[in-house]
mmCIF file of C-alpha atoms in Angstrom:
data_model
loop_
_atom_site.group_PDB
_atom_site.id
_atom_site.type_symbol
_atom_site.label_atom_id
_atom_site.label_comp_id
_atom_site.label_asym_id
_atom_site.label_seq_id
_atom_site.Cartn_x
_atom_site.Cartn_y
_atom_site.Cartn_z
ATOM 1 C CA MET A 184 -6.589 -39.354 1.824
ATOM 2 C CA SER A 185 -3.016 -38.011 0.965
ATOM 3 C CA ARG A 186 -3.459 -35.352 -1.827
ATOM 4 C CA ARG A 187 -0.701 -34.031 -3.822
ATOM 5 C CA ILE A 188 -1.428 -29.906 -3.188
ATOM 6 C CA LEU A 189 -0.208 -27.125 -5.537
ATOM 7 C CA LEU A 190 -0.739 -23.642 -3.252
ATOM 8 C CA ALA A 191 -0.605 -20.380 -4.694
ATOM 9 C CA GLY A 192 0.171 -17.934 -2.692
ATOM 10 C CA ALA A 193 2.128 -19.610 0.157
ATOM 11 C CA THR A 194 3.534 -17.059 2.319
ATOM 12 C CA GLY A 195 0.530 -14.757 2.294
ATOM 13 C CA ALA A 196 -1.487 -14.638 5.031
ATOM 14 C CA VAL A 197 -3.701 -17.449 4.573
ATOM 15 C CA GLY A 198 -0.793 -19.468 3.319
ATOM 16 C CA ARG A 199 1.320 -19.177 6.184
ATOM 17 C CA ARG A 200 -1.186 -20.752 8.286
ATOM 18 C CA LEU A 201 -2.015 -23.081 5.770
ATOM 19 C CA VAL A 202 0.650 -25.124 4.656
ATOM 20 C CA PRO A 203 1.474 -26.744 8.178
ATOM 21 C CA ILE A 204 -2.072 -27.878 8.540
ATOM 22 C CA LEU A 205 -2.259 -29.192 5.234
ATOM 23 C CA VAL A 206 1.457 -30.783 5.822
ATOM 24 C CA GLU A 207 0.031 -32.336 9.294
ATOM 25 C CA ALA A 208 -2.737 -33.557 7.478
ATOM 26 C CA GLY A 209 -0.154 -35.447 5.518
ATOM 27 C CA HIS A 210 -0.775 -33.919 2.303
ATOM 28 C CA PRO A 211 2.707 -33.378 0.054
ATOM 29 C CA VAL A 212 2.279 -29.350 -0.487
ATOM 30 C CA TRP A 213 4.255 -27.236 -3.118
ATOM 31 C CA GLY A 214 3.828 -23.858 -2.189
ATOM 32 C CA THR A 215 4.419 -20.946 -4.979
ATOM 33 C CA THR A 216 6.085 -17.609 -3.907
ATOM 34 C CA ARG A 217 7.536 -15.213 -6.045
ATOM 35 C CA SER A 218 10.492 -14.195 -3.692
ATOM 36 C CA ALA A 219 13.334 -16.753 -3.779
ATOM 37 C CA ALA A 220 14.140 -15.160 -0.068
ATOM 38 C CA LYS A 221 10.865 -17.054 1.174
ATOM 39 C CA ALA A 222 11.284 -20.256 -0.466
ATOM 40 C CA ALA A 223 13.459 -21.220 2.918
ATOM 41 C CA GLU A 224 9.953 -20.435 4.913
ATOM 42 C CA LEU A 225 8.079 -22.931 2.973
ATOM 43 C CA GLU A 226 11.004 -25.318 3.277
ATOM 44 C CA ALA A 227 10.662 -25.032 7.232
ATOM 45 C CA ALA A 228 7.297 -25.592 6.964
ATOM 46 C CA GLY A 229 7.644 -28.691 5.816
ATOM 47 C CA ALA A 230 6.330 -27.465 1.847
ATOM 48 C CA ASN A 231 8.422 -27.892 -1.392
ATOM 49 C CA ALA A 232 8.947 -24.321 -2.489
ATOM 50 C CA VAL A 233 8.326 -23.243 -6.076
ATOM 51 C CA VAL A 234 9.417 -19.655 -6.831
ATOM 52 C CA VAL A 235 7.300 -18.439 -9.966
ATOM 53 C CA ASP A 236 5.148 -15.734 -10.708
ATOM 54 C CA VAL A 237 1.935 -16.333 -11.390
ATOM 55 C CA PHE A 238 1.720 -13.583 -14.303
ATOM 56 C CA ASP A 239 4.502 -15.811 -16.252
ATOM 57 C CA ALA A 240 2.099 -18.148 -17.674
ATOM 58 C CA GLU A 241 4.349 -20.769 -19.288
ATOM 59 C CA ALA A 242 7.031 -20.911 -16.143
ATOM 60 C CA LEU A 243 3.715 -21.420 -14.177
ATOM 61 C CA SER A 244 2.720 -24.073 -16.303
ATOM 62 C CA THR A 245 5.802 -25.929 -16.426
ATOM 63 C CA ALA A 246 6.038 -25.931 -12.725
ATOM 64 C CA ALA A 247 2.443 -27.284 -12.424
ATOM 65 C CA ARG A 248 3.226 -30.177 -14.851
ATOM 66 C CA GLU A 249 6.243 -31.026 -12.966
ATOM 67 C CA ILE A 250 4.237 -30.726 -9.802
ATOM 68 C CA ARG A 251 1.141 -33.127 -11.145
ATOM 69 C CA PRO A 252 -0.916 -31.945 -8.061
ATOM 70 C CA GLU A 253 -4.742 -33.031 -7.461
ATOM 71 C CA VAL A 254 -5.600 -30.062 -5.824
ATOM 72 C CA VAL A 255 -4.282 -26.619 -6.730
ATOM 73 C CA ILE A 256 -5.417 -24.015 -3.732
ATOM 74 C CA HIS A 257 -5.442 -20.565 -4.897
ATOM 75 C CA GLN A 258 -4.545 -17.864 -1.868
ATOM 76 C CA LEU A 259 -3.153 -15.510 -4.169
ATOM 77 C CA THR A 260 -3.423 -12.000 -3.500
ATOM 78 C CA ASP A 261 -1.058 -8.436 -3.478
ATOM 79 C CA LEU A 262 -1.824 -6.618 -0.819
ATOM 80 C CA PRO A 263 0.555 -4.193 1.357
ATOM 81 C CA LYS A 264 1.561 -5.100 4.636
ATOM 82 C CA ASP A 265 -1.054 -4.721 7.157
ATOM 83 C CA LEU A 266 -2.847 -3.178 4.631
ATOM 84 C CA ASP A 267 -0.949 0.411 4.905
ATOM 85 C CA PRO A 268 -3.784 2.990 3.893
ATOM 86 C CA ALA A 269 -1.515 4.777 2.238
ATOM 87 C CA LEU A 270 -0.397 1.941 -0.391
ATOM 88 C CA MET A 271 -3.882 0.720 -0.679
ATOM 89 C CA GLY A 272 -4.958 2.832 -4.046
ATOM 90 C CA GLU A 273 -2.329 1.250 -6.023
ATOM 91 C CA ALA A 274 -2.479 -2.286 -4.440
ATOM 92 C CA ILE A 275 -6.582 -2.506 -5.169
ATOM 93 C CA ALA A 276 -5.752 -2.560 -9.088
ATOM 94 C CA ARG A 277 -2.867 -5.324 -8.590
ATOM 95 C CA ASN A 278 -4.780 -7.375 -6.446
ATOM 96 C CA ALA A 279 -7.673 -6.886 -9.220
ATOM 97 C CA ARG A 280 -5.350 -8.106 -11.517
ATOM 98 C CA ILE A 281 -4.258 -11.364 -9.733
ATOM 99 C CA ARG A 282 -7.888 -12.128 -9.229
ATOM 100 C CA ASN A 283 -8.463 -11.714 -13.064
ATOM 101 C CA GLU A 284 -5.035 -12.724 -15.035
ATOM 102 C CA GLY A 285 -3.687 -14.456 -12.072
ATOM 103 C CA THR A 286 -6.303 -16.774 -11.868
ATOM 104 C CA ARG A 287 -6.580 -17.486 -15.556
ATOM 105 C CA ASN A 288 -3.119 -18.654 -15.754
ATOM 106 C CA LEU A 289 -3.668 -20.842 -12.862
ATOM 107 C CA ILE A 290 -6.493 -22.797 -13.997
ATOM 108 C CA GLU A 291 -4.769 -22.737 -17.097
ATOM 109 C CA ALA A 292 -1.861 -24.439 -15.503
ATOM 110 C CA ALA A 293 -4.215 -26.765 -13.149
ATOM 111 C CA LYS A 294 -6.109 -27.963 -16.336
ATOM 112 C CA ARG A 295 -2.380 -28.719 -18.048
ATOM 113 C CA ALA A 296 -1.214 -30.523 -15.320
ATOM 114 C CA GLY A 297 -4.324 -32.852 -14.698
ATOM 115 C CA ALA A 298 -5.656 -31.026 -11.534
ATOM 116 C CA THR A 299 -9.273 -32.305 -10.754
ATOM 117 C CA ARG A 300 -10.041 -30.031 -7.614
ATOM 118 C CA LEU A 301 -9.255 -26.569 -7.534
ATOM 119 C CA ILE A 302 -10.113 -24.090 -4.456
ATOM 120 C CA ALA A 303 -10.504 -20.422 -4.422
ATOM 121 C CA GLN A 304 -10.058 -17.601 -2.174
ATOM 122 C CA SER A 305 -12.619 -14.770 -2.229
ATOM 123 C CA ILE A 306 -14.393 -12.372 -0.319
ATOM 124 C CA ALA A 307 -17.511 -12.045 1.492
ATOM 125 C CA TRP A 308 -18.161 -8.300 1.469
ATOM 126 C CA ALA A 309 -18.723 -8.119 -2.247
ATOM 127 C CA TYR A 310 -22.625 -8.686 -2.292
ATOM 128 C CA ALA A 311 -24.535 -6.232 -3.942
ATOM 129 C CA PRO A 312 -26.786 -4.114 -1.110
ATOM 130 C CA GLY A 313 -29.952 -6.110 0.251
ATOM 131 C CA PRO A 314 -31.742 -7.673 2.843
ATOM 132 C CA LEU A 315 -29.166 -9.273 5.199
ATOM 133 C CA PRO A 316 -27.945 -11.447 6.106
ATOM 134 C CA HIS A 317 -26.351 -12.668 2.672
ATOM 135 C CA ASP A 318 -26.274 -16.290 1.443
ATOM 136 C CA GLU A 319 -24.175 -17.572 -1.154
ATOM 137 C CA GLN A 320 -27.003 -17.393 -3.639
ATOM 138 C CA ASP A 321 -27.456 -13.555 -3.404
ATOM 139 C CA PRO A 322 -25.937 -11.414 -6.516
ATOM 140 C CA LEU A 323 -22.346 -9.692 -6.046
ATOM 141 C CA ASP A 324 -22.181 -6.264 -6.587
ATOM 142 C CA SER A 325 -21.784 -5.583 -10.118
ATOM 143 C CA THR A 326 -22.651 -1.682 -10.051
ATOM 144 C CA ALA A 327 -20.222 -0.798 -8.079
ATOM 145 C CA GLU A 328 -18.322 2.317 -8.366
ATOM 146 C CA GLY A 329 -14.871 3.679 -7.844
ATOM 147 C CA ALA A 330 -12.369 1.600 -6.186
ATOM 148 C CA ARG A 331 -15.299 -0.871 -5.028
ATOM 149 C CA ALA A 332 -15.767 -1.486 -8.338
ATOM 150 C CA ILE A 333 -12.155 -2.863 -8.891
ATOM 151 C CA SER A 334 -12.486 -5.025 -6.556
ATOM 152 C CA VAL A 335 -15.536 -6.348 -6.792
ATOM 153 C CA ASN A 336 -15.122 -6.800 -10.788
ATOM 154 C CA GLY A 337 -11.943 -8.438 -9.801
ATOM 155 C CA VAL A 338 -13.914 -10.538 -7.587
ATOM 156 C CA ILE A 339 -16.537 -11.488 -9.797
ATOM 157 C CA ALA A 340 -13.923 -12.318 -12.801
ATOM 158 C CA LEU A 341 -12.508 -14.987 -10.398
ATOM 159 C CA GLU A 342 -15.119 -16.548 -9.520
ATOM 160 C CA ARG A 343 -16.978 -16.992 -13.264
ATOM 161 C CA GLN A 344 -13.519 -18.361 -13.852
ATOM 162 C CA VAL A 345 -13.323 -20.844 -11.115
ATOM 163 C CA LEU A 346 -16.630 -21.788 -11.813
ATOM 164 C CA GLU A 347 -16.445 -22.545 -15.269
ATOM 165 C CA THR A 348 -13.664 -24.671 -15.161
ATOM 166 C CA PRO A 349 -13.820 -28.704 -15.776
ATOM 167 C CA MET A 350 -12.582 -29.553 -12.098
ATOM 168 C CA ASP A 351 -14.427 -29.548 -8.975
ATOM 169 C CA ALA A 352 -14.519 -26.119 -7.870
ATOM 170 C CA VAL A 353 -15.097 -24.492 -4.502
ATOM 171 C CA ILE A 354 -14.508 -20.692 -3.814
ATOM 172 C CA LEU A 355 -14.265 -19.453 0.028
ATOM 173 C CA ARG A 356 -15.416 -16.307 0.625
ATOM 174 C CA TYR A 357 -13.830 -14.929 3.417
ATOM 175 C CA GLY A 358 -14.747 -12.323 5.872
ATOM 176 C CA GLN A 359 -12.291 -9.785 6.580
ATOM 177 C CA PHE A 360 -8.824 -11.473 8.148
ATOM 178 C CA TYR A 361 -7.798 -10.680 11.250
ATOM 179 C CA GLY A 362 -5.067 -12.569 13.561
ATOM 180 C CA PRO A 363 -1.087 -13.380 13.039
ATOM 181 C CA GLY A 364 0.261 -11.833 9.881
ATOM 182 C CA THR A 365 -2.837 -9.707 9.014
ATOM 183 C CA GLY A 366 -2.050 -6.595 11.004
ATOM 184 C CA PHE A 367 -4.820 -6.840 13.134
ATOM 185 C CA ASN A 368 -5.204 -8.672 16.183
ATOM 186 C CA ALA A 369 -9.321 -8.695 16.826
ATOM 187 C CA ALA A 370 -12.066 -8.991 14.637
ATOM 188 C CA LYS A 371 -13.708 -5.965 12.670
ATOM 189 C CA LEU A 372 -16.775 -4.937 12.332
ATOM 190 C CA GLY A 373 -18.984 -6.803 10.230
ATOM 191 C CA ALA A 374 -18.072 -10.191 8.410
ATOM 192 C CA SER A 375 -14.696 -11.074 10.017
ATOM 193 C CA VAL A 376 -12.747 -14.227 10.144
ATOM 194 C CA HIS A 377 -9.569 -15.510 12.377
ATOM 195 C CA VAL A 378 -6.634 -16.272 9.572
ATOM 196 C CA ASP A 379 -6.402 -19.709 11.379
ATOM 197 C CA ALA A 380 -10.126 -20.601 10.502
ATOM 198 C CA ALA A 381 -9.698 -19.263 7.032
ATOM 199 C CA ALA A 382 -6.903 -21.706 6.505
ATOM 200 C CA TYR A 383 -8.942 -24.621 8.232
ATOM 201 C CA ALA A 384 -11.712 -24.170 5.590
ATOM 202 C CA ALA A 385 -9.258 -24.321 2.482
ATOM 203 C CA LEU A 386 -7.843 -27.694 4.570
ATOM 204 C CA LEU A 387 -11.273 -28.985 4.738
ATOM 205 C CA ALA A 388 -12.359 -27.934 0.979
ATOM 206 C CA VAL A 389 -9.728 -30.610 0.079
ATOM 207 C CA ASP A 390 -11.842 -33.669 0.356
ATOM 208 C CA ARG A 391 -15.408 -31.928 0.402
ATOM 209 C CA GLY A 392 -17.843 -28.981 -0.335
ATOM 210 C CA ALA A 393 -18.868 -27.826 -4.162
ATOM 211 C CA GLY A 394 -19.464 -24.227 -4.890
ATOM 212 C CA ILE A 395 -19.223 -21.111 -2.916
ATOM 213 C CA TYR A 396 -18.851 -20.808 0.887
ATOM 214 C CA ASN A 397 -19.227 -17.732 2.896
ATOM 215 C CA ILE A 398 -16.233 -18.267 5.397
ATOM 216 C CA ALA A 399 -17.125 -15.828 8.693
ATOM 217 C CA GLU A 400 -17.371 -15.756 12.306
ATOM 218 C CA PRO A 401 -21.095 -15.409 13.311
ATOM 219 C CA ASN A 402 -22.274 -12.124 12.341
ATOM 220 C CA ASP A 403 -25.501 -9.911 10.728
ATOM 221 C CA GLN A 404 -23.652 -9.476 7.490
ATOM 222 C CA VAL A 405 -23.763 -12.795 5.902
ATOM 223 C CA SER A 406 -24.645 -16.626 6.765
ATOM 224 C CA THR A 407 -22.248 -19.382 7.120
ATOM 225 C CA GLY A 408 -24.610 -22.038 7.669
ATOM 226 C CA ARG A 409 -23.318 -23.779 4.339
ATOM 227 C CA ALA A 410 -19.971 -23.584 5.029
ATOM 228 C CA ILE A 411 -20.972 -25.581 8.595
ATOM 229 C CA ALA A 412 -23.189 -28.283 7.343
ATOM 230 C CA ASP A 413 -21.361 -29.270 4.214
ATOM 231 C CA LEU A 414 -17.686 -28.691 5.038
ATOM 232 C CA GLY A 415 -17.917 -29.310 8.953
ATOM 233 C CA TRP A 416 -16.249 -25.557 9.610
ATOM 234 C CA ASN A 417 -15.960 -24.269 12.990
ATOM 235 C CA ALA A 418 -14.959 -20.325 13.179
ATOM 236 C CA ASP A 419 -12.974 -21.483 16.390
ATOM 237 C CA PHE A 420 -10.491 -23.465 15.005
ATOM 238 C CA ARG A 421 -6.774 -22.108 15.821
ATOM 239 C CA ARG A 422 -3.493 -23.847 15.212
ATOM 240 C CA SER A 423 -1.842 -24.617 18.630
ATOM 241 C CA THR A 424 1.305 -22.790 17.945
ATOM 242 C CA THR A 425 1.607 -19.105 16.430
#
């Protein structure tokens, strides 16, 4: 069934791969970007471009009310190209802000627009130390320190807000990305996921699932049986074109 979709972060690593598969599945898609220069990229992929900053709550809310999405997909991040180590220090704080303040603004805009379903990107390496593999019921690392604490606290804020919404909510805890647009051509140690398979999980979540799912290739860090059973997810999914 076709669903009107607002994809926040449509020109990010996952967003770029997600737009065309949403369009191919028959969903009308509106994709956000902060950059007017990237609007043409979204239009070429079949989406309607929305140039807006998630931190501009009023503009975001106005755009959402005009679109009237049934489903909002949160794929917003603020990370440097290829995860450049020299830039990651500042990026960690910016990314945490998006997960907290940006998520709050997006949820409020979604509610005002009448959206009934919310899908949000999270991460699969924020679990507290404990027996492996972690499943979705395991606690997150709320006692982390240093840079990890900034990231994990951002994740905790994002997930709490998403799960408290009156909308049907799905959280996708992704492994570390590799593939086109990520700067990495091969899976990393631990929980990893190809960016196409990550996008595929979001596509599936448009119509099914509820709650939290680990999304990663087979590994010894996190279990993915729930995503396979509930969503019908397949870690081997790849788009036919690059």
